[in-house]
Structures are given as C-alpha cells and as structure tokens.
C-alpha cells in the first residue's frame, strides 16, 4: 500500500462512527440542561499560549507538543488540550463581562507527540467543558456530577471518581518546600527528569510514570496536609456537596495533574477495564489562568473526556448503522430517470432512499438491497412505467403492497 495514516493517528469509520455520534449527542443534550454552550476554537495557537499555561516543565510542553514554524516564521503549535485555547478566547473576547458562570463546551481533536499504544494516540478527541467566574465549590460539585451523568448516560460502569485539592498560589510554596525536604535525601533514586524537576518544579515528580520514581516517592507528604484555610474550606465544601448530590467518589490525596495551571479542586475518572491507560476523564480548577492571560482575576473550572478511552468501554452502540428505508431496483434507463425524481421527492419527505446505479441483473440488485439492509424495495421497469402501478416489497417478510407511482402514496404506505 502506498499511503497509510501517520503513526498514532486513526481513521474513524462506520459502523464505529455511530458510537461516536451517540456519545456526542448524549453529551450535548446534557450540556443543554446545565446551560453549556458550544465554542469552536482553532486547532492551532501561538506556541506561547500553551507554554505559559500548561507550564514549561510539564510533560506536554517538554515532550509532547507538535510545534513548528509557519511560513511567516511564527512558532505555532497544534493544540495539545483545550483549556489554554479556551482561556485565550475568553480573554480575547471579554467573555468575563457576561453574567457568571459562563459555561462552554467543545468537542474535537487534540495533538500530542506521545508513544502510541492502546488507548493512547497522537491525535485524539476530547469532549471538554469550562465554567468561568464562580469560585463556589457548589459549581465544582455540579460539574463533577454532570460528568458522572454523561458517563452514566452513555452506559459506562465500573468507573472510579477520584477527587482532591492541590492548593493555590499561597499554600503551594510551603508544600513545595516540605516536598523538597522530604525528597532531598534520596534524590539519586529518581530518574534524570525528576532530578531536574526537583529544582524546576518539584510537584512534577509526583506525576512521573517511571516505576522506580513511583516507588521512591511513596511516603511523600500529600498536598492535602498543607492546604491554607481558604483551600481547606473550599475542599470541605466540595466534599459536602458531592455527598449531597450522592456522586460516588473517593478522596485521593496523591492525585496530581500533568498541567501546571490547576488550583484547588482536581479530579480524575478512571476505569478498571483499560489497563495502564486508565484515565477516561480529568479536570480541575484553574483560578489563576485568566489573569495570566491578561484578563481580570477570574476563577475557572473544567474537565475533558478522552473519547478513545470511552469508546471501547461501550458495549452496544445505540442506533447502529441502519440501512435505507427504500431501495429502487431499476430495469431500464427510463425507469432510472423516474426513480431519480421519486428518490428526491421521498428524501424531501424525510425518507432515506437509495437507488441502483449499475447495469446489473435484478437478482444482483436485490442482493445489494439486502446487503445494504434496505427495509423496502421497489422494482421499476417498462411495465410499471406504463401502468403507473408498482409493488412495494417489505424485506423483513417478503410481502408486497400495491401503490401508484406517486411519491406521497409510496411515503404514506412505507411510513405506516
Ligand atoms: P494520561 O495520564 O493518560 O497521559 P493526561 O493526564 O495526559 O492523561 P489530560 O491532559 O488530563 O490527560 O487529558 C484528559 C483526558 O484525555 C485523559 O483523561 C484521557 O482520557 C485523554 N487523553 C489524554 N492523552 C491522550 C492520548 N494521547 N490518547 C488518547 N486519549 C488521551
Ligand atoms: Mg499524558
């Protein structure tokens, strides 16, 4: 074969696409009830947008970005995630002037130069949401509850919701100091990345995936023990409201997120059925980011669902790929012209109609109708055109009904 998809990219074809569409429409319905509006953002941004927000020392920025120079010698990057682009747009269009919370959702591809493996791609799709302008943990509970409702509505089971707080700019420095102190004696047990992170951003050490680093950081103090009063109250509130809403969850004090912009609430949803790539959705608060982008201080919270991670968990796909309501088998050129017109009229009336386009025998046309899963078949030839009378064949039981060659009568019979 001459051309193939690039490594880590994939085509999404029928019948799988119907599962994707089912998930997207389920999510959209739920977003509507919660007041989230769609936002469509560019797939590319100025590279700084991501470096500033996600963090210079994060895995994404250090290793995973698709960054290149365009013909105007600007450094541009294919978006590795949605929140940075969203906040850029939020500030650019002064959306903070609208009544809070301003709630948005997006669906689309993200790009990360990762080592491709099961459930880990270089182009992958996220459904993400962002809610802006409100600091109250009731909003955090609401958004986590909405996530639970989306994942539940598409039929996912055996999910684990983990929640924590990772503090804010005022308590994190103390935590960093304590963490560094704890790690200082055993730094040589860590990988070279982590040794570099120790000075640049010690929190990143908590997120390292190298097995020996995971082992060596056991016993490190959790951020939860270092929260300032404001963060602690916020987290207590979140826990209370999650109980109130009966959202099943566990507190995981060692949960950290791979992006630097998070503050206070952080959460992750994982599945037992995905092996090591177990995170299906993740999110948290980012109260400092709007200011970082030059807007007024504005709290925000969001999450993103990884589509490729939930697709394999869904057993039966809603609708599946149904065949046409009607298929025309055609015996002459005149019959084909008549069918061409009728098909247009029937489609305008809401029916899915296909017609034969090849010079083949009636037998093979019938076989094709069957393979397509057509519900009804009409055979059009010289006799039918002359008499103006046709038979509508029901493919489920082989029975027929008579009709005139009129679109409205055909439609009435089939829709009954
Ligand atoms: P991981 O720990 O699996 O690398 P992450 O922390 O990098 O995930 P986020 O940036 O939080 O992921 O993205 C949110 C969700 O997007 C993840 O929970 C996951 O479901 C999905 N996701 C992230 N990276 C990929 C990828 N390369 N391929 C497929 N899905 C992905
Ligand atoms: Mg990752």
Short mmCIF file of C-alpha atoms and ligand atoms in Angstrom, two decimals:
data_model
loop_
_atom_site.label_atom_id
_atom_site.label_comp_id
_atom_site.label_asym_id
_atom_site.label_seq_id
_atom_site.Cartn_x
_atom_site.Cartn_y
_atom_site.Cartn_z
CA UNK A 1 0.00 0.00 0.00
CA UNK A 2 1.31 3.41 -0.93
CA UNK A 3 -0.13 5.65 1.79
CA UNK A 4 -1.17 4.93 5.35
CA UNK A 5 -2.30 7.03 8.31
CA UNK A 6 0.56 8.50 10.28
CA UNK A 7 1.69 6.64 13.38
CA UNK A 8 -0.62 7.32 16.30
CA UNK A 9 -3.44 8.66 14.10
CA UNK A 10 -6.54 6.76 13.05
CA UNK A 11 -9.49 6.92 10.69
CA UNK A 12 -12.87 6.62 12.33
CA UNK A 13 -15.18 4.69 10.05
CA UNK A 14 -18.70 3.30 10.08
CA UNK A 15 -20.07 1.45 11.93
CA UNK A 16 -17.89 2.81 14.81
CA UNK A 17 -18.80 6.38 13.92
CA UNK A 18 -22.35 5.79 15.15
CA UNK A 19 -20.96 5.16 18.65
CA UNK A 20 -19.08 8.46 18.46
CA UNK A 21 -22.19 10.29 17.32
CA UNK A 22 -24.24 8.68 20.06
CA UNK A 23 -21.79 9.84 22.73
CA UNK A 24 -21.62 13.34 21.28
CA UNK A 25 -25.37 13.75 21.10
CA UNK A 26 -25.86 12.37 24.62
CA UNK A 27 -23.29 14.83 25.94
CA UNK A 28 -24.85 17.73 24.01
CA UNK A 29 -28.28 17.04 25.49
CA UNK A 30 -26.88 17.04 29.00
CA UNK A 31 -24.85 20.21 28.33
CA UNK A 32 -28.05 21.95 27.27
CA UNK A 33 -29.73 21.17 30.59
CA UNK A 34 -26.74 22.50 32.50
CA UNK A 35 -26.52 25.66 30.38
CA UNK A 36 -23.29 24.94 28.50
CA UNK A 37 -22.92 26.48 25.05
CA UNK A 38 -20.67 25.22 22.31
CA UNK A 39 -17.45 27.05 21.48
CA UNK A 40 -15.30 26.16 18.45
CA UNK A 41 -11.67 27.07 18.79
CA UNK A 42 -8.81 26.91 16.29
CA UNK A 43 -6.73 23.74 16.19
CA UNK A 44 -3.59 25.88 16.25
CA UNK A 45 -2.36 28.61 18.55
CA UNK A 46 0.73 30.64 19.02
CA UNK A 47 3.10 28.32 20.93
CA UNK A 48 3.29 30.72 23.90
CA UNK A 49 -0.39 30.14 24.66
CA UNK A 50 0.44 26.60 25.74
CA UNK A 51 3.82 27.20 27.32
CA UNK A 52 2.50 29.97 29.55
CA UNK A 53 -0.45 27.99 30.84
CA UNK A 54 0.40 24.30 30.77
CA UNK A 55 3.88 25.00 32.11
CA UNK A 56 7.41 24.90 30.78
CA UNK A 57 8.29 21.83 32.84
CA UNK A 58 5.15 19.80 32.14
CA UNK A 59 5.42 16.62 30.05
CA UNK A 60 3.14 18.13 27.44
CA UNK A 61 5.32 21.19 26.82
CA UNK A 62 8.63 19.41 27.29
CA UNK A 63 7.98 16.41 25.10
CA UNK A 64 4.57 16.17 23.52
CA UNK A 65 3.80 19.29 21.51
CA UNK A 66 3.51 19.45 17.75
CA UNK A 67 5.33 22.72 17.34
CA UNK A 68 6.61 24.11 14.07
CA UNK A 69 7.43 27.32 12.30
CA UNK A 70 4.90 28.51 9.74
CA UNK A 71 5.91 30.29 6.55
CA UNK A 72 5.80 33.61 8.39
CA UNK A 73 8.41 32.24 10.83
CA UNK A 74 5.94 32.24 13.72
CA UNK A 75 6.12 29.37 16.17
CA UNK A 76 2.74 27.67 16.16
CA UNK A 77 1.50 24.57 17.97
CA UNK A 78 -1.30 22.12 17.31
CA UNK A 79 -3.39 22.26 20.45
CA UNK A 80 -2.48 19.52 22.94
CA UNK A 81 -5.55 20.34 25.05
CA UNK A 82 -8.47 22.73 25.06
CA UNK A 83 -8.33 24.85 28.20
CA UNK A 84 -5.41 27.09 27.18
CA UNK A 85 -7.06 27.94 23.85
CA UNK A 86 -10.35 28.49 25.63
CA UNK A 87 -8.90 30.93 28.15
CA UNK A 88 -7.12 32.78 25.34
CA UNK A 89 -10.51 33.18 23.61
CA UNK A 90 -12.26 34.04 26.89
CA UNK A 91 -9.92 36.96 27.45
CA UNK A 92 -9.70 38.00 23.79
CA UNK A 93 -13.50 38.34 23.51
CA UNK A 94 -14.05 39.78 27.03
CA UNK A 95 -16.43 36.95 27.81
CA UNK A 96 -15.87 37.72 31.50
CA UNK A 97 -18.29 40.65 31.07
CA UNK A 98 -21.22 38.22 30.66
CA UNK A 99 -23.14 37.02 33.72
CA UNK A 100 -21.22 34.31 35.58
CA UNK A 101 -20.92 31.44 35.39
CA UNK A 102 -20.13 31.49 31.70
CA UNK A 103 -20.33 27.85 30.61
CA UNK A 104 -18.88 26.37 27.43
CA UNK A 105 -18.22 23.01 25.88
CA UNK A 106 -16.11 21.88 22.92
CA UNK A 107 -15.56 18.64 21.05
CA UNK A 108 -12.62 17.99 18.80
CA UNK A 109 -9.14 16.65 18.19
CA UNK A 110 -6.06 17.30 20.31
CA UNK A 111 -2.48 16.52 19.30
CA UNK A 112 0.33 15.16 21.43
CA UNK A 113 3.54 13.59 20.25
CA UNK A 114 3.33 10.56 22.52
CA UNK A 115 4.47 6.98 22.20
CA UNK A 116 1.40 5.41 20.55
CA UNK A 117 -0.08 2.41 22.32
CA UNK A 118 -3.51 1.06 23.17
CA UNK A 119 -5.84 3.98 24.01
CA UNK A 120 -3.01 6.49 23.53
CA UNK A 121 -2.90 8.32 20.23
CA UNK A 122 -1.13 11.31 18.73
CA UNK A 123 -4.41 12.76 17.52
CA UNK A 124 -7.17 12.04 20.00
CA UNK A 125 -10.56 13.56 20.64
CA UNK A 126 -11.82 15.26 23.74
CA UNK A 127 -15.17 16.49 24.90
CA UNK A 128 -14.32 19.33 27.24
CA UNK A 129 -16.18 21.89 29.32
CA UNK A 130 -15.18 25.10 31.07
CA UNK A 131 -17.22 27.09 33.62
CA UNK A 132 -15.96 30.55 34.46
CA UNK A 133 -16.38 33.29 37.00
CA UNK A 134 -17.55 31.36 40.07
CA UNK A 135 -15.34 30.18 42.92
CA UNK A 136 -18.03 28.44 44.97
CA UNK A 137 -17.42 24.68 45.39
CA UNK A 138 -21.08 24.06 44.57
CA UNK A 139 -20.07 24.67 40.97
CA UNK A 140 -17.24 22.13 41.34
CA UNK A 141 -19.73 19.58 42.68
CA UNK A 142 -22.19 20.41 39.90
CA UNK A 143 -19.58 19.93 37.18
CA UNK A 144 -18.39 16.61 38.63
CA UNK A 145 -21.99 15.50 38.91
CA UNK A 146 -22.57 16.47 35.28
CA UNK A 147 -19.53 14.43 34.25
CA UNK A 148 -20.88 11.48 36.17
CA UNK A 149 -24.24 11.92 34.49
CA UNK A 150 -22.70 12.00 30.99
CA UNK A 151 -20.58 8.91 31.57
CA UNK A 152 -23.56 7.13 33.16
CA UNK A 153 -25.92 8.07 30.32
CA UNK A 154 -23.67 6.55 27.71
CA UNK A 155 -23.66 3.35 29.71
CA UNK A 156 -20.24 3.30 31.37
CA UNK A 157 -19.89 1.26 34.51
CA UNK A 158 -17.11 0.43 36.95
CA UNK A 159 -15.74 3.97 36.98
CA UNK A 160 -13.75 5.41 39.83
CA UNK A 161 -14.08 9.15 40.57
CA UNK A 162 -11.07 10.45 42.45
CA UNK A 163 -11.05 13.92 43.91
CA UNK A 164 -8.53 16.06 45.73
CA UNK A 165 -7.35 19.61 46.25
CA UNK A 166 -3.91 20.70 45.13
CA UNK A 167 -3.91 24.07 46.87
CA UNK A 168 -3.31 27.53 45.50
CA UNK A 169 -0.53 30.03 44.95
CA UNK A 170 -0.50 30.90 48.64
CA UNK A 171 -0.18 27.39 50.12
CA UNK A 172 1.81 25.70 47.38
CA UNK A 173 5.17 27.29 48.21
CA UNK A 174 5.04 25.76 51.71
CA UNK A 175 4.15 22.44 50.23
CA UNK A 176 6.98 22.63 47.70
CA UNK A 177 9.43 23.29 50.50
CA UNK A 178 8.16 20.34 52.52
CA UNK A 179 8.22 18.06 49.49
CA UNK A 180 11.76 19.05 48.56
CA UNK A 181 12.86 18.48 52.11
CA UNK A 182 11.33 15.03 52.07
CA UNK A 183 12.94 14.11 48.73
CA UNK A 184 16.31 15.73 49.25
CA UNK A 185 17.96 12.71 50.94
CA UNK A 186 17.05 10.25 48.19
CA UNK A 187 17.31 12.25 45.01
CA UNK A 188 19.71 9.75 43.44
CA UNK A 189 16.91 7.16 43.41
CA UNK A 190 14.99 9.22 40.86
CA UNK A 191 15.24 9.40 37.07
CA UNK A 192 17.20 12.22 35.45
CA UNK A 193 13.97 14.03 34.53
CA UNK A 194 12.87 14.02 38.15
CA UNK A 195 16.26 15.22 39.35
CA UNK A 196 15.88 18.17 37.02
CA UNK A 197 12.27 18.68 38.17
CA UNK A 198 13.47 18.86 41.78
CA UNK A 199 14.69 22.40 41.20
CA UNK A 200 12.46 23.48 38.33
CA UNK A 201 9.10 22.17 39.55
CA UNK A 202 9.21 19.52 42.29
CA UNK A 203 5.45 18.84 42.06
CA UNK A 204 6.03 17.25 38.67
CA UNK A 205 7.97 14.47 40.42
CA UNK A 206 4.65 13.30 41.87
CA UNK A 207 3.34 12.72 38.34
CA UNK A 208 6.33 10.81 36.93
CA UNK A 209 5.35 7.49 35.36
CA UNK A 210 8.76 5.77 35.78
CA UNK A 211 8.17 2.75 38.10
CA UNK A 212 11.24 3.36 40.28
CA UNK A 213 10.18 7.00 40.79
CA UNK A 214 6.68 5.89 41.76
CA UNK A 215 8.28 3.57 44.31
CA UNK A 216 10.74 6.13 45.66
CA UNK A 217 8.18 8.89 46.14
CA UNK A 218 5.98 6.68 48.35
CA UNK A 219 5.60 8.32 51.73
CA UNK A 220 5.95 11.84 50.33
CA UNK A 221 3.68 14.26 52.19
CA UNK A 222 0.35 14.87 50.38
CA UNK A 223 -0.65 18.42 49.33
CA UNK A 224 -3.89 17.97 51.24
CA UNK A 225 -1.98 18.27 54.53
CA UNK A 226 -0.68 21.69 53.53
CA UNK A 227 -3.81 23.49 52.35
CA UNK A 228 -4.31 27.05 53.54
CA UNK A 229 -7.58 27.89 55.27
CA UNK A 230 -9.26 29.09 52.11
CA UNK A 231 -8.33 25.96 50.15
CA UNK A 232 -9.28 23.70 53.04
CA UNK A 233 -12.70 25.31 53.41
CA UNK A 234 -13.19 25.06 49.68
CA UNK A 235 -12.31 21.37 49.68
CA UNK A 236 -14.55 20.66 52.69
CA UNK A 237 -17.36 22.39 50.80
CA UNK A 238 -16.75 20.28 47.72
CA UNK A 239 -16.88 17.08 49.75
CA UNK A 240 -20.10 18.15 51.44
CA UNK A 241 -21.81 19.00 48.14
CA UNK A 242 -20.65 15.80 46.46
CA UNK A 243 -22.24 13.88 49.35
CA UNK A 244 -25.38 15.99 48.98
CA UNK A 245 -25.59 15.12 45.28
CA UNK A 246 -24.71 11.49 46.01
CA UNK A 247 -21.87 11.49 43.48
CA UNK A 248 -19.81 8.37 44.31
CA UNK A 249 -16.16 9.38 44.74
CA UNK A 250 -13.01 8.68 46.68
CA UNK A 251 -10.51 11.18 48.02
CA UNK A 252 -7.07 10.53 46.58
CA UNK A 253 -4.53 12.77 48.33
CA UNK A 254 -1.76 11.73 45.96
CA UNK A 255 -3.64 12.68 42.80
CA UNK A 256 -1.67 15.24 40.82
CA UNK A 257 -2.37 16.65 37.40
CA UNK A 258 0.01 16.89 34.48
CA UNK A 259 -0.65 20.55 33.79
CA UNK A 260 0.66 23.39 35.91
CA UNK A 261 -2.35 25.67 35.82
CA UNK A 262 -4.54 23.77 38.26
CA UNK A 263 -5.52 25.14 41.68
CA UNK A 264 -7.71 23.74 44.45
CA UNK A 265 -10.09 21.08 43.06
CA UNK A 266 -8.56 18.37 40.86
CA UNK A 267 -10.27 15.17 39.78
CA UNK A 268 -9.81 12.18 37.57
CA UNK A 269 -12.13 9.41 36.41
CA UNK A 270 -10.59 6.04 35.68
CA UNK A 271 -11.84 2.68 34.52
CA UNK A 272 -10.75 -0.75 35.67
CA UNK A 273 -11.05 -2.01 32.10
CA UNK A 274 -8.36 -0.05 30.27
CA UNK A 275 -5.12 -1.41 31.67
CA UNK A 276 -2.45 1.20 32.30
CA UNK A 277 -4.09 3.96 30.21
CA UNK A 278 -6.93 4.04 32.71
CA UNK A 279 -7.88 7.74 32.85
CA UNK A 280 -11.05 8.41 30.88
CA UNK A 281 -11.61 11.99 32.01
CA UNK A 282 -9.87 14.57 34.13
CA UNK A 283 -10.18 18.15 35.20
CA UNK A 284 -9.93 20.74 37.89
CA UNK A 285 -9.91 24.40 38.84
CA UNK A 286 -7.61 26.97 37.32
CA UNK A 287 -8.27 30.15 39.23
CA UNK A 288 -5.10 31.96 38.21
CA UNK A 289 -5.13 31.39 34.48
CA UNK A 290 -7.34 34.20 33.20
CA UNK A 291 -5.12 36.73 34.92
CA UNK A 292 -2.09 35.01 33.48
CA UNK A 293 -3.58 35.66 30.04
CA UNK A 294 -4.09 39.36 30.80
CA UNK A 295 -7.74 39.24 31.89
CA UNK A 296 -9.22 40.25 35.25
CA UNK A 297 -8.77 37.72 38.08
CA UNK A 298 -11.43 35.13 37.28
CA UNK A 299 -11.86 31.62 38.65
CA UNK A 300 -12.49 28.74 36.28
CA UNK A 301 -13.04 25.01 36.33
CA UNK A 302 -13.27 22.39 33.61
CA UNK A 303 -12.75 18.82 32.54
CA UNK A 304 -12.05 16.81 29.42
CA UNK A 305 -13.26 13.35 28.48
CA UNK A 306 -11.00 11.20 26.29
CA UNK A 307 -13.18 9.80 23.50
CA UNK A 308 -10.87 6.93 22.50
CA UNK A 309 -10.84 5.75 26.10
CA UNK A 310 -14.62 5.58 26.47
CA UNK A 311 -15.49 4.12 23.05
CA UNK A 312 -14.08 0.65 23.86
CA UNK A 313 -16.00 0.63 27.14
CA UNK A 314 -19.35 0.95 25.45
CA UNK A 315 -20.85 -2.41 24.70
CA UNK A 316 -23.74 -1.81 22.36
CA UNK A 317 -23.82 1.24 20.22
CA UNK A 318 -27.15 2.99 20.36
CA UNK A 319 -28.58 3.06 16.89
CA UNK A 320 -26.03 1.18 14.84
CA UNK A 321 -25.84 1.70 11.13
CA UNK A 322 -29.32 1.20 9.74
CA UNK A 323 -29.99 0.65 6.05
CA UNK A 324 -32.19 2.79 3.77
CA UNK A 325 -35.97 2.90 4.11
CA UNK A 326 -36.31 2.21 0.41
CA UNK A 327 -34.16 0.91 -2.44
CA UNK A 328 -35.11 1.18 -6.13
CA UNK A 329 -34.17 -1.73 -8.40
CA UNK A 330 -34.10 -0.44 -11.98
CA UNK A 331 -34.56 -2.29 -15.25
CA UNK A 332 -34.40 0.49 -17.90
CA UNK A 333 -32.91 3.96 -18.37
CA UNK A 334 -36.42 5.50 -18.28
CA UNK A 335 -37.10 3.72 -15.00
CA UNK A 336 -33.83 5.09 -13.62
CA UNK A 337 -34.84 8.65 -14.55
CA UNK A 338 -38.22 8.20 -12.87
CA UNK A 339 -36.51 6.81 -9.75
CA UNK A 340 -34.10 9.74 -9.73
CA UNK A 341 -37.04 12.13 -9.40
CA UNK A 342 -39.03 9.99 -6.94
CA UNK A 343 -36.00 9.50 -4.69
CA UNK A 344 -35.56 13.27 -4.39
CA UNK A 345 -39.23 13.76 -3.52
CA UNK A 346 -39.17 10.99 -0.92
CA UNK A 347 -35.96 12.30 0.69
CA UNK A 348 -37.52 15.74 0.94
CA UNK A 349 -40.29 13.99 2.88
CA UNK A 350 -37.75 12.61 5.36
CA UNK A 351 -37.08 9.13 3.99
CA UNK A 352 -33.68 7.59 3.40
CA UNK A 353 -33.72 6.39 -0.19
CA UNK A 354 -31.11 4.69 -2.37
CA UNK A 355 -31.30 3.61 -5.99
CA UNK A 356 -29.37 1.20 -8.12
CA UNK A 357 -26.68 2.84 -10.25
CA UNK A 358 -25.13 -0.10 -12.09
CA UNK A 359 -26.16 -2.13 -15.11
CA UNK A 360 -26.76 -5.38 -13.27
CA UNK A 361 -29.39 -8.10 -13.18
CA UNK A 362 -32.46 -7.77 -10.99
CA UNK A 363 -31.12 -10.64 -8.93
CA UNK A 364 -27.90 -8.88 -8.08
CA UNK A 365 -29.76 -5.60 -7.44
CA UNK A 366 -31.95 -7.43 -4.91
CA UNK A 367 -28.86 -8.92 -3.32
CA UNK A 368 -27.40 -5.44 -2.98
CA UNK A 369 -30.58 -4.09 -1.37
CA UNK A 370 -30.34 -6.93 1.12
CA UNK A 371 -26.69 -6.26 1.94
CA UNK A 372 -27.43 -2.59 2.49
CA UNK A 373 -30.16 -3.57 4.91
CA UNK A 374 -32.93 -1.83 2.92
CA UNK A 375 -36.33 -2.07 4.61
CA UNK A 376 -38.34 -1.86 1.35
CA UNK A 377 -37.68 -2.38 -2.35
CA UNK A 378 -39.49 -1.13 -5.43
CA UNK A 379 -38.71 -2.67 -8.83
CA UNK A 380 -39.19 -0.21 -11.68
CA UNK A 381 -39.26 -1.35 -15.32
CA UNK A 382 -41.18 -0.81 -18.53
CA UNK A 383 -44.40 -2.39 -17.17
CA UNK A 384 -44.52 -0.22 -14.07
CA UNK A 385 -43.94 2.97 -16.04
CA UNK A 386 -46.69 2.04 -18.50
CA UNK A 387 -49.30 1.05 -15.89
CA UNK A 388 -48.28 3.58 -13.23
CA UNK A 389 -48.66 0.74 -10.70
CA UNK A 390 -45.91 -0.63 -8.50
CA UNK A 391 -45.35 -3.17 -5.73
CA UNK A 392 -43.58 -2.14 -2.53
CA UNK A 393 -41.75 -5.14 -1.20
CA UNK A 394 -41.21 -5.49 2.57
CA UNK A 395 -37.79 -7.04 3.01
CA UNK A 396 -38.48 -8.42 6.51
CA UNK A 397 -41.25 -10.83 5.43
CA UNK A 398 -41.23 -10.66 1.62
CA UNK A 399 -44.83 -9.40 1.46
CA UNK A 400 -45.82 -6.67 -1.00
CA UNK A 401 -48.25 -3.75 -1.09
CA UNK A 402 -49.53 -2.08 -4.22
CA UNK A 403 -49.17 1.62 -4.84
CA UNK A 404 -49.34 4.17 -7.61
CA UNK A 405 -46.11 5.72 -8.87
CA UNK A 406 -46.65 8.79 -6.68
CA UNK A 407 -44.18 9.84 -4.00
CA UNK A 408 -46.86 10.82 -1.47
CA UNK A 409 -48.65 7.46 -1.73
CA UNK A 410 -45.39 5.49 -1.51
CA UNK A 411 -44.40 7.50 1.52
CA UNK A 412 -47.75 7.01 3.24
CA UNK A 413 -47.58 3.25 2.79
CA UNK A 414 -43.99 2.91 3.97
CA UNK A 415 -44.37 5.19 6.97
CA UNK A 416 -47.44 3.26 8.16
P1 LIG B 1 -2.51 10.38 30.82
O1 LIG B 1 -2.13 10.33 32.26
O2 LIG B 1 -3.27 9.17 30.35
O3 LIG B 1 -1.37 10.73 29.92
P2 LIG B 1 -3.23 13.12 30.86
O4 LIG B 1 -3.20 13.49 32.28
O5 LIG B 1 -2.09 13.47 29.99
O6 LIG B 1 -3.57 11.56 30.70
P3 LIG B 1 -5.28 15.09 30.30
O7 LIG B 1 -4.38 16.08 29.74
O8 LIG B 1 -5.84 15.27 31.64
O9 LIG B 1 -4.59 13.64 30.21
O10 LIG B 1 -6.46 14.83 29.24
C1 LIG B 1 -7.77 14.43 29.64
C2 LIG B 1 -8.15 13.09 29.08
O11 LIG B 1 -7.80 13.00 27.69
C3 LIG B 1 -7.40 11.92 29.69
O12 LIG B 1 -8.01 11.54 30.88
C4 LIG B 1 -7.52 10.86 28.63
O13 LIG B 1 -8.79 10.22 28.70
C5 LIG B 1 -7.46 11.67 27.35
N1 LIG B 1 -6.13 11.58 26.75
C6 LIG B 1 -5.01 12.28 27.10
N2 LIG B 1 -3.97 11.98 26.30
C7 LIG B 1 -4.45 11.07 25.40
C8 LIG B 1 -3.88 10.36 24.29
N3 LIG B 1 -2.61 10.55 23.92
N4 LIG B 1 -4.67 9.50 23.59
C9 LIG B 1 -5.96 9.31 23.95
N5 LIG B 1 -6.56 9.94 24.96
C10 LIG B 1 -5.83 10.81 25.69
MG1 LIG B 2 -0.45 12.49 29.22
#
